[in-house]
mmCIF file of C-alpha atoms and ligand atoms in Angstrom:
data_model
loop_
_atom_site.group_PDB
_atom_site.id
_atom_site.type_symbol
_atom_site.label_atom_id
_atom_site.label_comp_id
_atom_site.label_asym_id
_atom_site.label_seq_id
_atom_site.Cartn_x
_atom_site.Cartn_y
_atom_site.Cartn_z
ATOM 1 C CA MET A 1114 95.681 -72.396 40.657
ATOM 2 C CA ASN A 1115 99.033 -73.626 39.405
ATOM 3 C CA THR A 1116 101.757 -72.241 41.646
ATOM 4 C CA ASN A 1117 104.562 -74.275 40.072
ATOM 5 C CA ASP A 1118 105.759 -71.213 38.192
ATOM 6 C CA PHE A 1119 106.188 -69.186 41.430
ATOM 7 C CA THR A 1120 109.984 -69.255 41.358
ATOM 8 C CA ASP A 1121 111.786 -69.593 44.686
ATOM 9 C CA LEU A 1122 114.472 -67.006 43.925
ATOM 10 C CA LYS A 1123 117.196 -66.260 46.460
ATOM 11 C CA LEU A 1124 116.668 -62.575 47.199
ATOM 12 C CA PHE A 1125 119.795 -60.422 47.229
ATOM 13 C CA ILE A 1126 117.786 -57.230 46.890
ATOM 14 C CA THR A 1127 117.555 -54.759 49.763
ATOM 15 C CA GLY A 1128 114.157 -55.866 51.012
ATOM 16 C CA PRO A 1129 112.144 -57.879 51.210
ATOM 17 C CA THR A 1130 114.823 -60.366 52.124
ATOM 18 C CA TYR A 1131 115.321 -64.122 52.296
ATOM 19 C CA ILE A 1132 112.989 -65.898 54.715
ATOM 20 C CA ARG A 1133 114.242 -68.979 56.577
ATOM 21 C CA PRO A 1134 112.164 -72.182 56.277
ATOM 22 C CA GLU A 1135 111.370 -71.997 60.011
ATOM 23 C CA VAL A 1136 109.910 -68.520 59.550
ATOM 24 C CA ARG A 1137 107.953 -69.608 56.480
ATOM 25 C CA ASN A 1138 106.565 -72.496 58.524
ATOM 26 C CA ALA A 1139 105.658 -70.201 61.413
ATOM 27 C CA GLY A 1140 103.198 -68.657 58.958
ATOM 28 C CA SER A 1141 101.037 -71.748 59.431
ATOM 29 C CA LEU A 1142 100.663 -71.315 63.209
ATOM 30 C CA PRO A 1143 97.058 -70.696 64.374
ATOM 31 C CA GLU A 1144 95.308 -67.442 63.597
ATOM 32 C CA PHE A 1145 93.994 -65.636 66.681
ATOM 33 C CA GLY A 1146 91.724 -62.827 67.822
ATOM 34 C CA HIS A 1147 93.608 -59.569 68.211
ATOM 35 C CA ARG A 1148 91.622 -58.466 71.304
ATOM 36 C CA ASP A 1149 91.827 -61.923 72.883
ATOM 37 C CA SER A 1150 94.278 -63.288 75.452
ATOM 38 C CA GLU A 1151 95.841 -65.297 72.581
ATOM 39 C CA ALA A 1152 97.124 -62.003 71.139
ATOM 40 C CA VAL A 1153 99.056 -61.275 74.318
ATOM 41 C CA LYS A 1154 100.822 -64.637 74.042
ATOM 42 C CA ARG A 1155 102.377 -63.441 70.788
ATOM 43 C CA PHE A 1156 102.642 -59.701 71.322
ATOM 44 C CA GLY A 1157 103.831 -59.834 74.932
ATOM 45 C CA PRO A 1158 107.138 -61.495 73.981
ATOM 46 C CA ILE A 1159 107.267 -59.501 70.714
ATOM 47 C CA PHE A 1160 107.251 -56.149 72.537
ATOM 48 C CA GLU A 1161 109.826 -57.364 75.084
ATOM 49 C CA ASN A 1162 112.144 -58.844 72.484
ATOM 50 C CA LEU A 1163 111.975 -55.793 70.223
ATOM 51 C CA ALA A 1164 113.048 -53.634 73.167
ATOM 52 C CA ALA A 1165 115.915 -56.024 73.920
ATOM 53 C CA LEU A 1166 117.032 -55.971 70.275
ATOM 54 C CA ALA A 1167 117.106 -52.159 70.467
ATOM 55 C CA GLY A 1168 119.427 -52.393 73.463
ATOM 56 C CA LEU A 1169 116.809 -51.129 75.925
ATOM 57 C CA PRO A 1170 117.017 -52.250 79.564
ATOM 58 C CA GLU A 1171 113.894 -53.687 81.196
ATOM 59 C CA ASP A 1172 113.197 -50.481 83.111
ATOM 60 C CA SER A 1173 113.587 -48.285 80.007
ATOM 61 C CA ASP A 1174 111.207 -45.355 79.588
ATOM 62 C CA TYR A 1175 110.986 -45.868 75.816
ATOM 63 C CA GLN A 1176 107.633 -47.189 74.578
ATOM 64 C CA VAL A 1177 107.266 -49.510 71.593
ATOM 65 C CA ALA A 1178 104.426 -49.417 69.060
ATOM 66 C CA ILE A 1179 103.644 -51.928 66.329
ATOM 67 C CA ILE A 1180 101.998 -50.139 63.442
ATOM 68 C CA ASN A 1181 100.085 -52.003 60.759
ATOM 69 C CA GLY A 1182 101.377 -51.362 57.273
ATOM 70 C CA SER A 1183 105.073 -51.038 56.609
ATOM 71 C CA GLY A 1184 108.026 -48.864 57.558
ATOM 72 C CA THR A 1185 106.567 -45.908 55.712
ATOM 73 C CA CYS A 1186 103.478 -46.072 57.964
ATOM 74 C CA ALA A 1187 105.712 -45.712 61.028
ATOM 75 C CA MET A 1188 107.443 -42.760 59.327
ATOM 76 C CA GLU A 1189 104.144 -41.105 58.385
ATOM 77 C CA THR A 1190 102.898 -41.618 61.944
ATOM 78 C CA THR A 1191 106.066 -39.804 63.038
ATOM 79 C CA VAL A 1192 105.550 -36.685 60.935
ATOM 80 C CA ARG A 1193 101.821 -36.508 61.670
ATOM 81 C CA SER A 1194 102.252 -36.984 65.413
ATOM 82 C CA LEU A 1195 105.383 -35.022 66.257
ATOM 83 C CA ALA A 1196 104.865 -31.751 64.382
ATOM 84 C CA GLY A 1197 101.920 -29.384 64.829
ATOM 85 C CA PRO A 1198 100.894 -26.322 62.806
ATOM 86 C CA ASP A 1199 103.449 -24.062 64.512
ATOM 87 C CA ASP A 1200 106.371 -26.429 64.181
ATOM 88 C CA ILE A 1201 109.067 -26.529 61.551
ATOM 89 C CA ILE A 1202 110.497 -29.828 60.365
ATOM 90 C CA LEU A 1203 114.052 -30.117 59.049
ATOM 91 C CA SER A 1204 114.443 -33.186 56.857
ATOM 92 C CA VAL A 1205 117.990 -34.348 56.319
ATOM 93 C CA SER A 1206 118.407 -36.470 53.210
ATOM 94 C CA VAL A 1207 121.372 -38.414 51.876
ATOM 95 C CA GLY A 1208 119.303 -40.270 49.285
ATOM 96 C CA ALA A 1209 115.981 -41.707 48.181
ATOM 97 C CA PHE A 1210 114.747 -42.705 51.635
ATOM 98 C CA GLY A 1211 115.653 -39.354 53.147
ATOM 99 C CA ASP A 1212 113.664 -37.889 50.256
ATOM 100 C CA LEU A 1213 110.763 -40.181 51.189
ATOM 101 C CA PHE A 1214 110.741 -38.895 54.789
ATOM 102 C CA HIS A 1215 110.788 -35.345 53.383
ATOM 103 C CA LYS A 1216 107.891 -36.129 51.047
ATOM 104 C CA LEU A 1217 105.837 -37.527 53.939
ATOM 105 C CA ALA A 1218 106.297 -34.258 55.835
ATOM 106 C CA VAL A 1219 105.416 -32.105 52.817
ATOM 107 C CA THR A 1220 102.398 -34.120 51.660
ATOM 108 C CA ASN A 1221 100.996 -33.984 55.195
ATOM 109 C CA GLY A 1222 101.148 -30.191 54.999
ATOM 110 C CA LYS A 1223 103.934 -29.693 57.545
ATOM 111 C CA ASN A 1224 106.234 -26.661 57.391
ATOM 112 C CA THR A 1225 109.336 -28.377 56.094
ATOM 113 C CA GLU A 1226 112.854 -27.326 55.194
ATOM 114 C CA THR A 1227 115.418 -29.717 53.812
ATOM 115 C CA LEU A 1228 119.133 -30.313 54.041
ATOM 116 C CA HIS A 1229 120.248 -32.399 51.116
ATOM 117 C CA TYR A 1230 123.499 -34.222 50.429
ATOM 118 C CA GLU A 1231 124.832 -35.639 47.186
ATOM 119 C CA PRO A 1232 124.019 -39.345 46.725
ATOM 120 C CA GLY A 1233 126.841 -41.467 48.122
ATOM 121 C CA GLN A 1234 127.735 -38.916 50.821
ATOM 122 C CA ALA A 1235 127.038 -39.288 54.512
ATOM 123 C CA MET A 1236 125.609 -36.330 56.414
ATOM 124 C CA ASP A 1237 128.208 -34.173 58.092
ATOM 125 C CA LEU A 1238 127.772 -32.509 61.433
ATOM 126 C CA ALA A 1239 129.104 -29.066 60.476
ATOM 127 C CA SER A 1240 126.478 -28.507 57.771
ATOM 128 C CA LEU A 1241 123.801 -30.051 59.979
ATOM 129 C CA GLU A 1242 124.680 -27.569 62.705
ATOM 130 C CA ARG A 1243 124.452 -24.641 60.266
ATOM 131 C CA ALA A 1244 121.034 -25.860 59.090
ATOM 132 C CA LEU A 1245 119.815 -26.238 62.673
ATOM 133 C CA ASP A 1246 120.893 -22.657 63.401
ATOM 134 C CA GLU A 1247 119.205 -21.317 60.264
ATOM 135 C CA VAL A 1248 115.948 -23.275 60.385
ATOM 136 C CA SER A 1249 115.348 -23.616 64.145
ATOM 137 C CA PRO A 1250 113.287 -26.777 63.648
ATOM 138 C CA SER A 1251 111.308 -28.500 66.352
ATOM 139 C CA LEU A 1252 111.591 -31.888 64.635
ATOM 140 C CA VAL A 1253 114.504 -33.241 62.592
ATOM 141 C CA LEU A 1254 114.150 -36.278 60.302
ATOM 142 C CA LEU A 1255 117.257 -38.439 59.940
ATOM 143 C CA THR A 1256 118.089 -41.629 58.049
ATOM 144 C CA HIS A 1257 120.178 -44.231 59.846
ATOM 145 C CA ASN A 1258 120.891 -46.461 56.863
ATOM 146 C CA GLU A 1259 120.298 -45.004 53.391
ATOM 147 C CA THR A 1260 119.288 -48.090 51.457
ATOM 148 C CA SER A 1261 119.576 -46.418 48.033
ATOM 149 C CA THR A 1262 123.297 -45.645 48.433
ATOM 150 C CA GLY A 1263 124.579 -48.032 51.125
ATOM 151 C CA VAL A 1264 125.516 -45.157 53.454
ATOM 152 C CA ALA A 1265 125.165 -45.605 57.225
ATOM 153 C CA ASN A 1266 125.078 -42.237 58.994
ATOM 154 C CA ASP A 1267 126.483 -41.472 62.437
ATOM 155 C CA VAL A 1268 123.021 -40.874 63.854
ATOM 156 C CA ALA A 1269 124.030 -40.839 67.525
ATOM 157 C CA ALA A 1270 126.183 -37.734 66.928
ATOM 158 C CA ALA A 1271 123.429 -36.106 64.852
ATOM 159 C CA VAL A 1272 120.791 -36.785 67.494
ATOM 160 C CA ALA A 1273 123.024 -35.180 70.162
ATOM 161 C CA LEU A 1274 123.372 -32.079 67.969
ATOM 162 C CA VAL A 1275 119.631 -31.946 67.302
ATOM 163 C CA HIS A 1276 118.940 -32.152 71.035
ATOM 164 C CA ALA A 1277 121.494 -29.420 71.753
ATOM 165 C CA HIS A 1278 119.341 -27.239 69.462
ATOM 166 C CA GLY A 1279 116.189 -28.102 71.401
ATOM 167 C CA ALA A 1280 114.530 -30.199 68.690
ATOM 168 C CA LEU A 1281 113.196 -33.739 68.625
ATOM 169 C CA ALA A 1282 115.077 -36.287 66.514
ATOM 170 C CA ALA A 1283 113.241 -38.876 64.413
ATOM 171 C CA VAL A 1284 115.305 -41.670 62.888
ATOM 172 C CA ASP A 1285 114.385 -43.923 59.966
ATOM 173 C CA GLY A 1286 116.094 -47.209 60.831
ATOM 174 C CA VAL A 1287 114.125 -49.349 58.422
ATOM 175 C CA SER A 1288 116.903 -51.289 56.685
ATOM 176 C CA ILE A 1289 119.335 -51.704 59.592
ATOM 177 C CA PHE A 1290 117.321 -52.689 62.685
ATOM 178 C CA GLY A 1291 118.025 -56.353 63.399
ATOM 179 C CA GLY A 1292 121.304 -56.261 61.461
ATOM 180 C CA ALA A 1293 123.405 -53.988 63.680
ATOM 181 C CA PRO A 1294 123.476 -52.894 67.316
ATOM 182 C CA ILE A 1295 121.060 -49.997 67.648
ATOM 183 C CA ASP A 1296 121.742 -49.080 71.287
ATOM 184 C CA LEU A 1297 118.835 -46.687 71.777
ATOM 185 C CA PRO A 1298 119.957 -45.663 75.302
ATOM 186 C CA GLN A 1299 123.127 -44.290 73.764
ATOM 187 C CA MET A 1300 121.593 -42.894 70.537
ATOM 188 C CA GLN A 1301 118.647 -41.284 72.385
ATOM 189 C CA PRO A 1302 116.372 -40.689 69.384
ATOM 190 C CA ASP A 1303 112.864 -39.439 70.141
ATOM 191 C CA ILE A 1304 111.453 -41.897 67.698
ATOM 192 C CA TYR A 1305 113.199 -44.739 65.905
ATOM 193 C CA ALA A 1306 111.124 -46.274 63.124
ATOM 194 C CA THR A 1307 111.725 -49.610 61.463
ATOM 195 C CA ALA A 1308 109.965 -52.495 59.699
ATOM 196 C CA THR A 1309 109.886 -56.276 59.470
ATOM 197 C CA GLN A 1310 110.980 -57.096 55.918
ATOM 198 C CA LYS A 1311 114.600 -56.002 55.890
ATOM 199 C CA SER A 1312 117.202 -56.960 58.489
ATOM 200 C CA LEU A 1313 114.637 -58.779 60.628
ATOM 201 C CA GLY A 1314 114.193 -61.368 57.859
ATOM 202 C CA LEU A 1315 110.386 -61.435 57.794
ATOM 203 C CA PRO A 1316 107.626 -60.580 55.342
ATOM 204 C CA ALA A 1317 106.504 -56.935 55.254
ATOM 205 C CA GLY A 1318 103.472 -55.854 57.267
ATOM 206 C CA PHE A 1319 104.438 -54.042 60.441
ATOM 207 C CA GLY A 1320 106.090 -50.719 61.083
ATOM 208 C CA ILE A 1321 107.782 -50.611 64.479
ATOM 209 C CA ALA A 1322 108.425 -47.453 66.502
ATOM 210 C CA PHE A 1323 110.478 -46.893 69.647
ATOM 211 C CA VAL A 1324 109.284 -43.707 71.293
ATOM 212 C CA SER A 1325 110.961 -41.507 73.928
ATOM 213 C CA PRO A 1326 109.003 -39.846 76.768
ATOM 214 C CA ARG A 1327 109.528 -36.441 75.109
ATOM 215 C CA ALA A 1328 107.954 -37.716 71.890
ATOM 216 C CA VAL A 1329 105.072 -39.290 73.831
ATOM 217 C CA ALA A 1330 104.397 -35.906 75.465
ATOM 218 C CA LYS A 1331 104.714 -34.003 72.186
ATOM 219 C CA ALA A 1332 102.290 -36.304 70.366
ATOM 220 C CA GLU A 1333 99.661 -35.583 72.987
ATOM 221 C CA THR A 1334 99.732 -31.881 72.064
ATOM 222 C CA VAL A 1335 99.551 -32.272 68.267
ATOM 223 C CA PRO A 1336 96.051 -31.926 66.755
ATOM 224 C CA HIS A 1337 94.685 -33.810 63.724
ATOM 225 C CA LYS A 1338 97.110 -36.686 63.719
ATOM 226 C CA GLY A 1339 94.649 -38.773 61.699
ATOM 227 C CA TRP A 1340 93.733 -42.097 63.280
ATOM 228 C CA ILE A 1341 95.960 -44.828 61.912
ATOM 229 C CA THR A 1342 98.814 -42.302 62.035
ATOM 230 C CA ASP A 1343 98.122 -41.243 65.632
ATOM 231 C CA LEU A 1344 101.138 -42.215 67.715
ATOM 232 C CA SER A 1345 99.251 -41.664 70.982
ATOM 233 C CA ALA A 1346 96.523 -44.079 69.878
ATOM 234 C CA HIS A 1347 99.104 -46.676 68.830
ATOM 235 C CA LEU A 1348 100.857 -46.413 72.198
ATOM 236 C CA GLY A 1349 97.551 -46.735 74.039
ATOM 237 C CA ARG A 1350 96.988 -50.106 72.384
ATOM 238 C CA ALA A 1351 100.631 -51.129 72.775
ATOM 239 C CA ALA A 1352 100.242 -50.682 76.541
ATOM 240 C CA LYS A 1353 97.753 -53.584 76.321
ATOM 241 C CA LYS A 1354 100.133 -55.628 74.100
ATOM 242 C CA GLN A 1355 97.900 -54.981 71.115
ATOM 243 C CA THR A 1356 97.861 -53.143 67.828
ATOM 244 C CA LEU A 1357 95.557 -50.240 67.020
ATOM 245 C CA THR A 1358 93.782 -52.029 64.155
ATOM 246 C CA THR A 1359 93.607 -55.694 63.184
ATOM 247 C CA PRO A 1360 97.136 -57.032 62.669
ATOM 248 C CA ASN A 1361 98.293 -59.616 60.169
ATOM 249 C CA THR A 1362 98.164 -62.586 62.546
ATOM 250 C CA THR A 1363 100.285 -64.727 60.213
ATOM 251 C CA LEU A 1364 103.073 -62.167 60.414
ATOM 252 C CA ALA A 1365 102.581 -61.788 64.180
ATOM 253 C CA ASN A 1366 103.221 -65.525 64.599
ATOM 254 C CA GLN A 1367 106.311 -65.265 62.406
ATOM 255 C CA LEU A 1368 107.592 -62.187 64.232
ATOM 256 C CA ALA A 1369 107.211 -63.905 67.614
ATOM 257 C CA ILE A 1370 109.167 -66.958 66.394
ATOM 258 C CA GLN A 1371 111.842 -64.900 64.639
ATOM 259 C CA LEU A 1372 112.570 -62.575 67.568
ATOM 260 C CA ASP A 1373 112.871 -65.559 69.898
ATOM 261 C CA TYR A 1374 115.322 -67.116 67.415
ATOM 262 C CA ILE A 1375 117.378 -63.920 67.088
ATOM 263 C CA LEU A 1376 117.678 -63.379 70.835
ATOM 264 C CA ASN A 1377 117.776 -66.929 72.162
ATOM 265 C CA GLU A 1378 119.198 -69.081 69.381
ATOM 266 C CA GLU A 1379 121.397 -67.140 67.008
ATOM 267 C CA GLY A 1380 122.180 -64.439 69.571
ATOM 268 C CA MET A 1381 122.305 -60.711 68.832
ATOM 269 C CA GLU A 1382 126.108 -60.485 68.914
ATOM 270 C CA ASN A 1383 126.481 -63.332 66.425
ATOM 271 C CA ARG A 1384 123.860 -61.811 64.181
ATOM 272 C CA PHE A 1385 125.530 -58.404 64.167
ATOM 273 C CA ARG A 1386 128.965 -59.968 63.599
ATOM 274 C CA ARG A 1387 127.616 -61.979 60.662
ATOM 275 C CA HIS A 1388 126.400 -58.748 59.042
ATOM 276 C CA ILE A 1389 129.804 -57.079 59.402
ATOM 277 C CA GLU A 1390 131.511 -60.165 57.983
ATOM 278 C CA MET A 1391 129.153 -60.174 54.996
ATOM 279 C CA ARG A 1392 129.749 -56.453 54.407
ATOM 280 C CA ASP A 1393 133.512 -56.971 54.515
ATOM 281 C CA ARG A 1394 133.310 -59.982 52.212
ATOM 282 C CA VAL A 1395 131.299 -57.985 49.652
ATOM 283 C CA ALA A 1396 133.787 -55.099 49.870
ATOM 284 C CA GLU A 1397 136.678 -57.508 49.264
ATOM 285 C CA PHE A 1398 134.812 -59.009 46.303
ATOM 286 C CA ILE A 1399 134.203 -55.583 44.745
ATOM 287 C CA GLU A 1400 137.786 -54.471 45.302
ATOM 288 C CA SER A 1401 138.937 -57.579 43.420
ATOM 289 C CA LEU A 1402 136.973 -56.483 40.333
ATOM 290 C CA ASP A 1403 138.782 -54.037 38.120
ATOM 291 C CA GLY A 1404 137.014 -50.662 37.860
ATOM 292 C CA PHE A 1405 134.078 -51.407 40.178
ATOM 293 C CA GLU A 1406 133.929 -49.095 43.194
ATOM 294 C CA LEU A 1407 132.200 -48.980 46.543
ATOM 295 C CA PHE A 1408 129.805 -46.018 46.433
ATOM 296 C CA ALA A 1409 129.744 -45.190 50.157
ATOM 297 C CA PRO A 1410 132.799 -43.591 51.748
ATOM 298 C CA GLU A 1411 135.012 -45.615 54.070
ATOM 299 C CA GLY A 1412 133.724 -45.449 57.632
ATOM 300 C CA TYR A 1413 130.102 -44.998 56.478
ATOM 301 C CA ARG A 1414 129.559 -48.334 54.728
ATOM 302 C CA SER A 1415 126.340 -50.011 55.699
ATOM 303 C CA PRO A 1416 126.488 -53.424 57.392
ATOM 304 C CA THR A 1417 123.319 -54.481 55.543
ATOM 305 C CA VAL A 1418 123.556 -53.156 51.964
ATOM 306 C CA THR A 1419 126.457 -52.408 49.640
ATOM 307 C CA CYS A 1420 126.125 -50.049 46.706
ATOM 308 C CA VAL A 1421 128.591 -50.392 43.839
ATOM 309 C CA GLN A 1422 129.415 -47.915 41.086
ATOM 310 C CA VAL A 1423 130.147 -49.709 37.832
ATOM 311 C CA PRO A 1424 132.869 -48.822 35.296
ATOM 312 C CA GLN A 1425 132.369 -47.782 31.693
ATOM 313 C CA PRO A 1426 131.058 -48.967 29.321
ATOM 314 C CA LEU A 1427 128.356 -50.407 31.599
ATOM 315 C CA LYS A 1428 125.004 -48.611 31.617
ATOM 316 C CA ALA A 1429 121.920 -48.929 33.811
ATOM 317 C CA ALA A 1430 120.353 -50.947 30.971
ATOM 318 C CA ASP A 1431 123.214 -53.470 31.250
ATOM 319 C CA LEU A 1432 122.479 -53.841 34.968
ATOM 320 C CA LYS A 1433 118.913 -54.763 34.082
ATOM 321 C CA ASN A 1434 120.237 -57.447 31.727
ATOM 322 C CA ILE A 1435 122.482 -58.739 34.511
ATOM 323 C CA LYS A 1436 119.384 -58.982 36.673
ATOM 324 C CA GLU A 1437 117.821 -61.353 34.117
ATOM 325 C CA THR A 1438 121.026 -63.399 33.794
ATOM 326 C CA MET A 1439 121.111 -63.822 37.567
ATOM 327 C CA ARG A 1440 117.394 -64.679 37.653
ATOM 328 C CA ALA A 1441 118.079 -67.590 35.292
ATOM 329 C CA ARG A 1442 120.584 -68.787 37.914
ATOM 330 C CA GLY A 1443 118.060 -68.576 40.749
ATOM 331 C CA TYR A 1444 118.880 -65.165 42.186
ATOM 332 C CA LEU A 1445 117.135 -61.817 42.404
ATOM 333 C CA PHE A 1446 119.842 -59.200 41.762
ATOM 334 C CA ASP A 1447 119.313 -55.496 42.472
ATOM 335 C CA PRO A 1448 120.201 -53.290 39.480
ATOM 336 C CA GLY A 1449 120.293 -50.095 41.586
ATOM 337 C CA TYR A 1450 117.666 -47.651 42.795
ATOM 338 C CA GLY A 1451 115.890 -46.616 39.576
ATOM 339 C CA LYS A 1452 115.592 -42.853 40.111
ATOM 340 C CA LEU A 1453 119.170 -42.661 41.363
ATOM 341 C CA ASN A 1454 120.548 -44.354 38.254
ATOM 342 C CA THR A 1455 118.508 -42.095 35.985
ATOM 343 C CA ALA A 1456 119.908 -39.045 37.803
ATOM 344 C CA MET A 1457 123.437 -40.450 37.696
ATOM 345 C CA GLU A 1458 123.332 -41.104 33.960
ATOM 346 C CA ASP A 1459 121.636 -37.747 33.235
ATOM 347 C CA SER A 1460 124.562 -35.993 34.925
ATOM 348 C CA GLY A 1461 127.209 -38.038 33.096
ATOM 349 C CA ARG A 1462 128.044 -40.318 36.011
ATOM 350 C CA GLN A 1463 128.207 -44.106 36.053
ATOM 351 C CA PRO A 1464 125.236 -46.035 37.492
ATOM 352 C CA VAL A 1465 125.227 -48.239 40.596
ATOM 353 C CA PHE A 1466 123.897 -51.622 41.661
ATOM 354 C CA ARG A 1467 123.268 -52.935 45.162
ATOM 355 C CA ILE A 1468 123.820 -56.130 47.060
ATOM 356 C CA GLY A 1469 121.555 -56.671 50.053
ATOM 357 C CA HIS A 1470 123.303 -58.773 52.711
ATOM 358 C CA MET A 1471 120.835 -58.541 55.514
ATOM 359 C CA GLY A 1472 118.496 -60.525 57.690
ATOM 360 C CA ASP A 1473 119.019 -64.273 57.647
ATOM 361 C CA THR A 1474 121.261 -64.427 54.584
ATOM 362 C CA THR A 1475 124.259 -66.574 55.514
ATOM 363 C CA MET A 1476 127.895 -66.244 54.502
ATOM 364 C CA LEU A 1477 127.557 -69.489 52.540
ATOM 365 C CA MET A 1478 124.587 -68.122 50.574
ATOM 366 C CA LEU A 1479 126.536 -64.925 49.935
ATOM 367 C CA GLU A 1480 129.621 -66.837 48.715
ATOM 368 C CA GLU A 1481 127.464 -68.815 46.280
ATOM 369 C CA PHE A 1482 125.846 -65.626 45.008
ATOM 370 C CA LEU A 1483 129.188 -63.835 44.534
ATOM 371 C CA ALA A 1484 130.670 -66.874 42.777
ATOM 372 C CA GLN A 1485 127.866 -66.552 40.191
ATOM 373 C CA LEU A 1486 127.915 -62.763 40.002
ATOM 374 C CA GLY A 1487 131.690 -62.269 39.531
ATOM 375 C CA PRO A 1488 131.956 -63.869 36.057
ATOM 376 C CA VAL A 1489 128.652 -62.254 34.990
ATOM 377 C CA LEU A 1490 129.971 -58.782 35.873
ATOM 378 C CA LYS A 1491 133.315 -59.384 34.135
ATOM 379 C CA GLU A 1492 131.628 -60.679 31.016
ATOM 380 C CA ALA A 1493 129.212 -57.710 30.903
ATOM 381 C CA ARG A 1494 132.063 -55.264 31.240
ATOM 382 C CA GLY A 1495 133.876 -56.872 28.298
HETATM 383 C C1 PLP B 1065 112.566 -49.875 52.726
HETATM 384 C C2 PLP B 1065 112.816 -48.585 53.387
HETATM 385 C C3 PLP B 1065 111.777 -47.710 53.714
HETATM 386 C C4 PLP B 1065 110.353 -47.980 53.310
HETATM 387 O O1 PLP B 1065 109.867 -48.998 54.085
HETATM 388 P P1 PLP B 1065 108.527 -49.791 53.687
HETATM 389 O O2 PLP B 1065 108.531 -50.849 54.744
HETATM 390 O O3 PLP B 1065 108.712 -50.278 52.304
HETATM 391 O O4 PLP B 1065 107.407 -48.851 53.828
HETATM 392 C C5 PLP B 1065 112.071 -46.552 54.384
HETATM 393 N N1 PLP B 1065 113.332 -46.244 54.718
HETATM 394 C C6 PLP B 1065 114.368 -47.062 54.419
HETATM 395 C C7 PLP B 1065 115.742 -46.660 54.823
HETATM 396 C C8 PLP B 1065 114.145 -48.256 53.744
HETATM 397 O O5 PLP B 1065 115.168 -49.059 53.449
#
């Protein structure tokens, strides 16, 4: 087959993200048997390094599971394993991915109530507390980094409130893990779910879950968790440095190499600082453009994705044209989360676009991208 027309675009979408040549090359390391000692050579360090990246000390009582599929599989495992027939779930949504967590609970037949915020807002603790009082949930679903709007929530405070109400807290950290300090000992979530293809700078293929002792105990009491969504089964295999079903061994090789690079070459602190610098650079760029506005409120702006509301006369359709203009220049531009822009335009509001600045994207790559995008945006605006 002729692969010459597979264009090597620089991805500035919000996942999957740019993959470094070293990680691409790691994809050609030897395949292995997933129940063989070769598996432990990869997954042993993978489990240890994931825990370190989550800020967990060596003697932590959190357990880590690697779940085949993607982030959504880790989230579905969460709702199936941590809520039984007598439990009520409260899903807290500030956007499309909060809505996804809600949908997973509902489509799995769980008793679910929702607390919903306007797109672009962060959750606030006063309304969360009122909802906790009203609903008395046993499990609360939270989003750390709402990828559709660029809002990063204060999840540590929310988790504390959830615990004060006697419920378990599940956090979707899919687009931020690997791009910001997570500090699980301080945040104390009962489950923190993430994935490989966003701030970790890898292809998609694994969900990752960090699980507290309380969640481990709860999962053991929940019936009918399914099989590939059974957290207890996943953790049983993880205890042997394995996955429940056959993993993508190509991705396992890449994950092993990438985590070693993050922890021992780039360094976590440097990686997290680079993300903040990229966020601030994008904010400065947007503020220099007349009429364009940052969608997330100050103090809640994501270190990994920036969402921008465009001025009139620009429409969502214009953002799609900009995507094609940028493609011709070698970039994949993100013209906003589709459903969000439809809802925005239906209610007379201006649409948004997003810039992903996560994973292994460097400041130099970002500068080159912004240098191309600036004139394109100005020209489109007229
Ligand atoms: C991408 C994303 C998901 C979905 O993850 P998949 O790996 O595509 O299943 C869930 N939540 C957030 C916040 C995301 O950014």
